[in-house]
C-alpha positions as MATLAB code, in Angstrom:
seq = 'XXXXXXXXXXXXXXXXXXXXXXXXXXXXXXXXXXXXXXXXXXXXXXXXXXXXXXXXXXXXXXXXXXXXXXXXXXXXXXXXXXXXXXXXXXXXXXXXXXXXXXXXXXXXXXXXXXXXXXXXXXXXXXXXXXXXXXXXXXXXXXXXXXXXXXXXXXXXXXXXXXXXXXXXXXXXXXXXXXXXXXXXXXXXXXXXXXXXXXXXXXXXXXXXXXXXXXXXXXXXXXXXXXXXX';
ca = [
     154.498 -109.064 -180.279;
     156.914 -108.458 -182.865;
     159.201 -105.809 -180.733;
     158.929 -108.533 -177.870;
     160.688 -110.833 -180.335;
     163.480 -108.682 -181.433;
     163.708 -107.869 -177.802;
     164.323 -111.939 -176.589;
     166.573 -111.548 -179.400;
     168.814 -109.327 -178.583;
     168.592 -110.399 -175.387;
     169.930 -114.193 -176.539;
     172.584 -112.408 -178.381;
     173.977 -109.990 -175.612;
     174.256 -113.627 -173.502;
     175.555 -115.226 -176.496;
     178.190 -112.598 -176.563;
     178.951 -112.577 -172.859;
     179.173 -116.421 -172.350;
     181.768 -116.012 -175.673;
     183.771 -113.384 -173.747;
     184.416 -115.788 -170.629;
     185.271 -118.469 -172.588;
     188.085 -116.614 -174.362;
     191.438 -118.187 -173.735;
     193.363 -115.421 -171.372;
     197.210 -116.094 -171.905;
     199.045 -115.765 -174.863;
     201.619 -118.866 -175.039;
     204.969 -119.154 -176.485;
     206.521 -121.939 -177.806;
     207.574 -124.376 -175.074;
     206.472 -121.819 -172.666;
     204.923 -123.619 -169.367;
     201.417 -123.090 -169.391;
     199.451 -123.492 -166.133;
     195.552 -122.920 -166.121;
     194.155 -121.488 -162.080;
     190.738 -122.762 -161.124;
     189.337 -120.749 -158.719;
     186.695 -123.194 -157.374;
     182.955 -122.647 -156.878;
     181.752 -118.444 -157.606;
     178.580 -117.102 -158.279;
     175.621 -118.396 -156.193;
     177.909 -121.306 -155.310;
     179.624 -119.892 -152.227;
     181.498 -123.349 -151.495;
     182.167 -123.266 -147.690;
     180.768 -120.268 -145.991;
     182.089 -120.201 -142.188;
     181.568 -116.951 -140.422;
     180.918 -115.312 -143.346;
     184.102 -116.058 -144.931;
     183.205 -117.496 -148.163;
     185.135 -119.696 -149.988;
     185.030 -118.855 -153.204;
     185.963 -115.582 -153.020;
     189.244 -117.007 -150.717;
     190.158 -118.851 -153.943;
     189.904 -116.226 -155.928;
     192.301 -114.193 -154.101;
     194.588 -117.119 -153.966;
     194.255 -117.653 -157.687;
     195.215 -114.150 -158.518;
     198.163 -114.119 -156.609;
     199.409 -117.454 -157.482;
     198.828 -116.312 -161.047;
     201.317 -113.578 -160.446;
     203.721 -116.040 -158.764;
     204.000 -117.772 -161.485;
     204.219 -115.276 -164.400;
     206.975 -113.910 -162.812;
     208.341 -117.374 -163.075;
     208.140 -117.186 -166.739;
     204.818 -119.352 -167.153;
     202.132 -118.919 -168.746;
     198.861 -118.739 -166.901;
     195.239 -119.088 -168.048;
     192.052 -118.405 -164.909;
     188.908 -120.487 -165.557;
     186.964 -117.570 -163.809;
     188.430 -113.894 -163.322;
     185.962 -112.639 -161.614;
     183.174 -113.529 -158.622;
     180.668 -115.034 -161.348;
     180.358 -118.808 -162.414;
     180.937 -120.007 -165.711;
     176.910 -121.150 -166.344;
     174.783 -118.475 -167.959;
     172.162 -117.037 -165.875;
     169.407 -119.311 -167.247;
     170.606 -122.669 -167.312;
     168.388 -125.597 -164.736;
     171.601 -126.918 -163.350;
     173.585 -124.540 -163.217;
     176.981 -126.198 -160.952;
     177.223 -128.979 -164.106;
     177.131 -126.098 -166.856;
     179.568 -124.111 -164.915;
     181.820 -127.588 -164.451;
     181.351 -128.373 -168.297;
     182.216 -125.135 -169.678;
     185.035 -125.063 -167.311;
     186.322 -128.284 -168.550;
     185.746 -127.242 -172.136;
     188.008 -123.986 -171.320;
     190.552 -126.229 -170.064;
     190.275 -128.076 -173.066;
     190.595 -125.647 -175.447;
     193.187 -124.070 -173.814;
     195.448 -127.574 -173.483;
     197.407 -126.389 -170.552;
     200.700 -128.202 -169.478;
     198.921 -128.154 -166.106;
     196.077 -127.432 -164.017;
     195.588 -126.378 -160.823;
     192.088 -126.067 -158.485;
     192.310 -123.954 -155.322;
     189.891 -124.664 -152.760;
     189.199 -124.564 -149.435;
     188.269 -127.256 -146.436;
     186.011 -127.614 -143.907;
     185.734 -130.777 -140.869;
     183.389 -131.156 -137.274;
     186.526 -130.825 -135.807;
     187.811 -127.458 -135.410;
     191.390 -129.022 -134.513;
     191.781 -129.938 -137.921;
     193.988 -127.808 -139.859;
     196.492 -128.139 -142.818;
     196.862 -127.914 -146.469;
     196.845 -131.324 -148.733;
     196.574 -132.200 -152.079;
     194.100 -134.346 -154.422;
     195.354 -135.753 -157.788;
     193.597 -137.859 -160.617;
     194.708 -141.452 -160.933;
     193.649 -141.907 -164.393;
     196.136 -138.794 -165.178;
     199.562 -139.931 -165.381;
     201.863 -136.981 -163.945;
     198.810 -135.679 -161.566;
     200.705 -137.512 -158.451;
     203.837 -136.549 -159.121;
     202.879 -132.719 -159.046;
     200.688 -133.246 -155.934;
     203.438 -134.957 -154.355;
     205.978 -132.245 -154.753;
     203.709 -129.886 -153.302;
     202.561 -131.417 -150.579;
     205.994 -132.013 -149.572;
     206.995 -128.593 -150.243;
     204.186 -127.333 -147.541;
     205.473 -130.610 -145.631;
     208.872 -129.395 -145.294;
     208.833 -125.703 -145.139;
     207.652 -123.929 -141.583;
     204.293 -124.392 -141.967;
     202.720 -126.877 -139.610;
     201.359 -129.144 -142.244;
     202.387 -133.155 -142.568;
     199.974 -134.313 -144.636;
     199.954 -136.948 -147.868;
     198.617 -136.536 -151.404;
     195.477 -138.453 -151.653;
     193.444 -139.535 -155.296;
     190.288 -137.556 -155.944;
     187.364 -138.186 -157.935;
     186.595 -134.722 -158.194;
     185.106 -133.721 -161.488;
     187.254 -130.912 -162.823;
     190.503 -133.092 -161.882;
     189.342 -136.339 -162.365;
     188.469 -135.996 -165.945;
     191.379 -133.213 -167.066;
     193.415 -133.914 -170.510;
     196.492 -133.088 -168.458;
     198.204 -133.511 -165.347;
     195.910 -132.012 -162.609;
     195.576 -131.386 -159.038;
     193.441 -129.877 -156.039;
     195.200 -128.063 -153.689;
     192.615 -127.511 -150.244;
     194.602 -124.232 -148.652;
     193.139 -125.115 -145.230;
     190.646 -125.481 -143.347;
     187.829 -122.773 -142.688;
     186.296 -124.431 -139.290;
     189.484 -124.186 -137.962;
     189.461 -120.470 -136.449;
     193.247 -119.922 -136.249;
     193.430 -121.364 -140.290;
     190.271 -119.429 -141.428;
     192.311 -116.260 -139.929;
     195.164 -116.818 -141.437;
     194.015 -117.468 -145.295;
     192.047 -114.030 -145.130;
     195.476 -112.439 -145.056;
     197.240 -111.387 -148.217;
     200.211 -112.009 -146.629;
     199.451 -115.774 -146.165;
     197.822 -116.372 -149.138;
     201.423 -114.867 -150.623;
     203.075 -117.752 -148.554;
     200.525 -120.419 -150.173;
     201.192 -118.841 -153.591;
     205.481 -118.426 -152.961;
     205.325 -122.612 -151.974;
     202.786 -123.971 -154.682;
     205.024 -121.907 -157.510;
     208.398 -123.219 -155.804;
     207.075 -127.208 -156.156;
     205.181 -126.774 -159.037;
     208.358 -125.172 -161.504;
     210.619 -127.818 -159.451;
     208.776 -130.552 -160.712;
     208.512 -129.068 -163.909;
     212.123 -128.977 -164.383;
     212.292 -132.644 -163.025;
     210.165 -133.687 -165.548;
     211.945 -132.253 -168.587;
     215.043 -133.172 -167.104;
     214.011 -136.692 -167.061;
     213.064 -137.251 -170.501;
     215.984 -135.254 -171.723;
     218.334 -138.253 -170.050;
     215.971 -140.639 -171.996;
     216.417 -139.248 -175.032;
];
């Protein structure tokens, strides 16, 4: 009885440990350096959308990573709620989608990112539905204006996309301490679109346009409250 003790107990430590480890901040920030935090959503046992086998979460994982690299070489800083294919919950816990949302929020909040972004990926009965679009917060003043000017980047570029930024009441962005958005790449019934986003070379494309409008806004921003000052 007593080695089965010690056993459960270094057994609660080892998870103690590894739940610590993912919820170590992941950039290193200099002053007035533009700090961006990458949610990949869903991981795990949550697949998200699953369409042919094509999973979403591991889609917006592979978007993450490269949008992550985007944007470093940008000169921002960027912080990933999950690096990997696992959730956020530990292995135990008897809900484990609101642990993995809670501890994700209270990365985000220890981090206190200039920005956050959620990748994720859509899904309609109609296959003829295609297109990225954007979600804000309304209770997040700045959320709109960032989902605006990426939604018209997409918009405008040679993409066939004309869509408009719409509110959400989605957990991780409704509730973030900073300007936040969800960014739906496309749509996985849509065979053509569910194609396309498996390619690195698209999911480059998503990353190259998201950077573009999200560091063009930026500098709209500061420029704006430097003519106030």
């Amino acid at each position: 009885m007593r080695y089965f003790a010690i056993s459960l107990c270094i057994i609660a430590l080892g998870l103690g440990i590894w739940l610590d480890i993912k919820q170590q901040p992941i950039a290193v920030i200099a002053p007035h350096q533009f700090h961006i935090v990458l949610d990949a959503g869903h991981g795990g046992l949550d697949n998200g959308a699953n369409v042919d086998c094509v999973s979403e979460a591991t889609l917006n994982l592979q978007i993450v990573k490269i949008l992550e690299q985007e944007l470093i070489a940008r000169g921002c800083a960027v912080s990933l709620t999950r690096t990997d294919s696992e959730s956020l919950n530990s292995p135990y816990a008897s809900n484990k989608k609101v642990e993995d949302m809670a501890k994700r929020r209270e990365k985000i909040e220890k981090l206190q990112p200039d920005l956050v972004i959620s990748i994720h990926q859509n899904t309609y009965p109609l296959t003829s539905v295609s297109g990225l679009q954007c979600f804000y917060a309304n209770e997040t003043a700045g959320s709109q204006d960032y989902a605006t000017a990426i939604q018209t980047q997409f918009n405008q570029s040679n993409l066939p996309f004309n869509k408009k930024p719409k509110p959400t009441d989605f957990n991780l962005v409704e509730h973030s301490p900073c300007p936040a958005v969800l960014i739906e790449c496309g749509f996985l019934t849509n065979p053509r679109e569910r194609k396309l986003l498996q390619l690195t070379s698209y999911q480059q494309i998503l990353a190259y346009h998201i950077a573009t409008a999200v560091i063009a806004e930026h500098k709209r921003q500061q420029n704006t409250v430097t003519a106030q000052v």
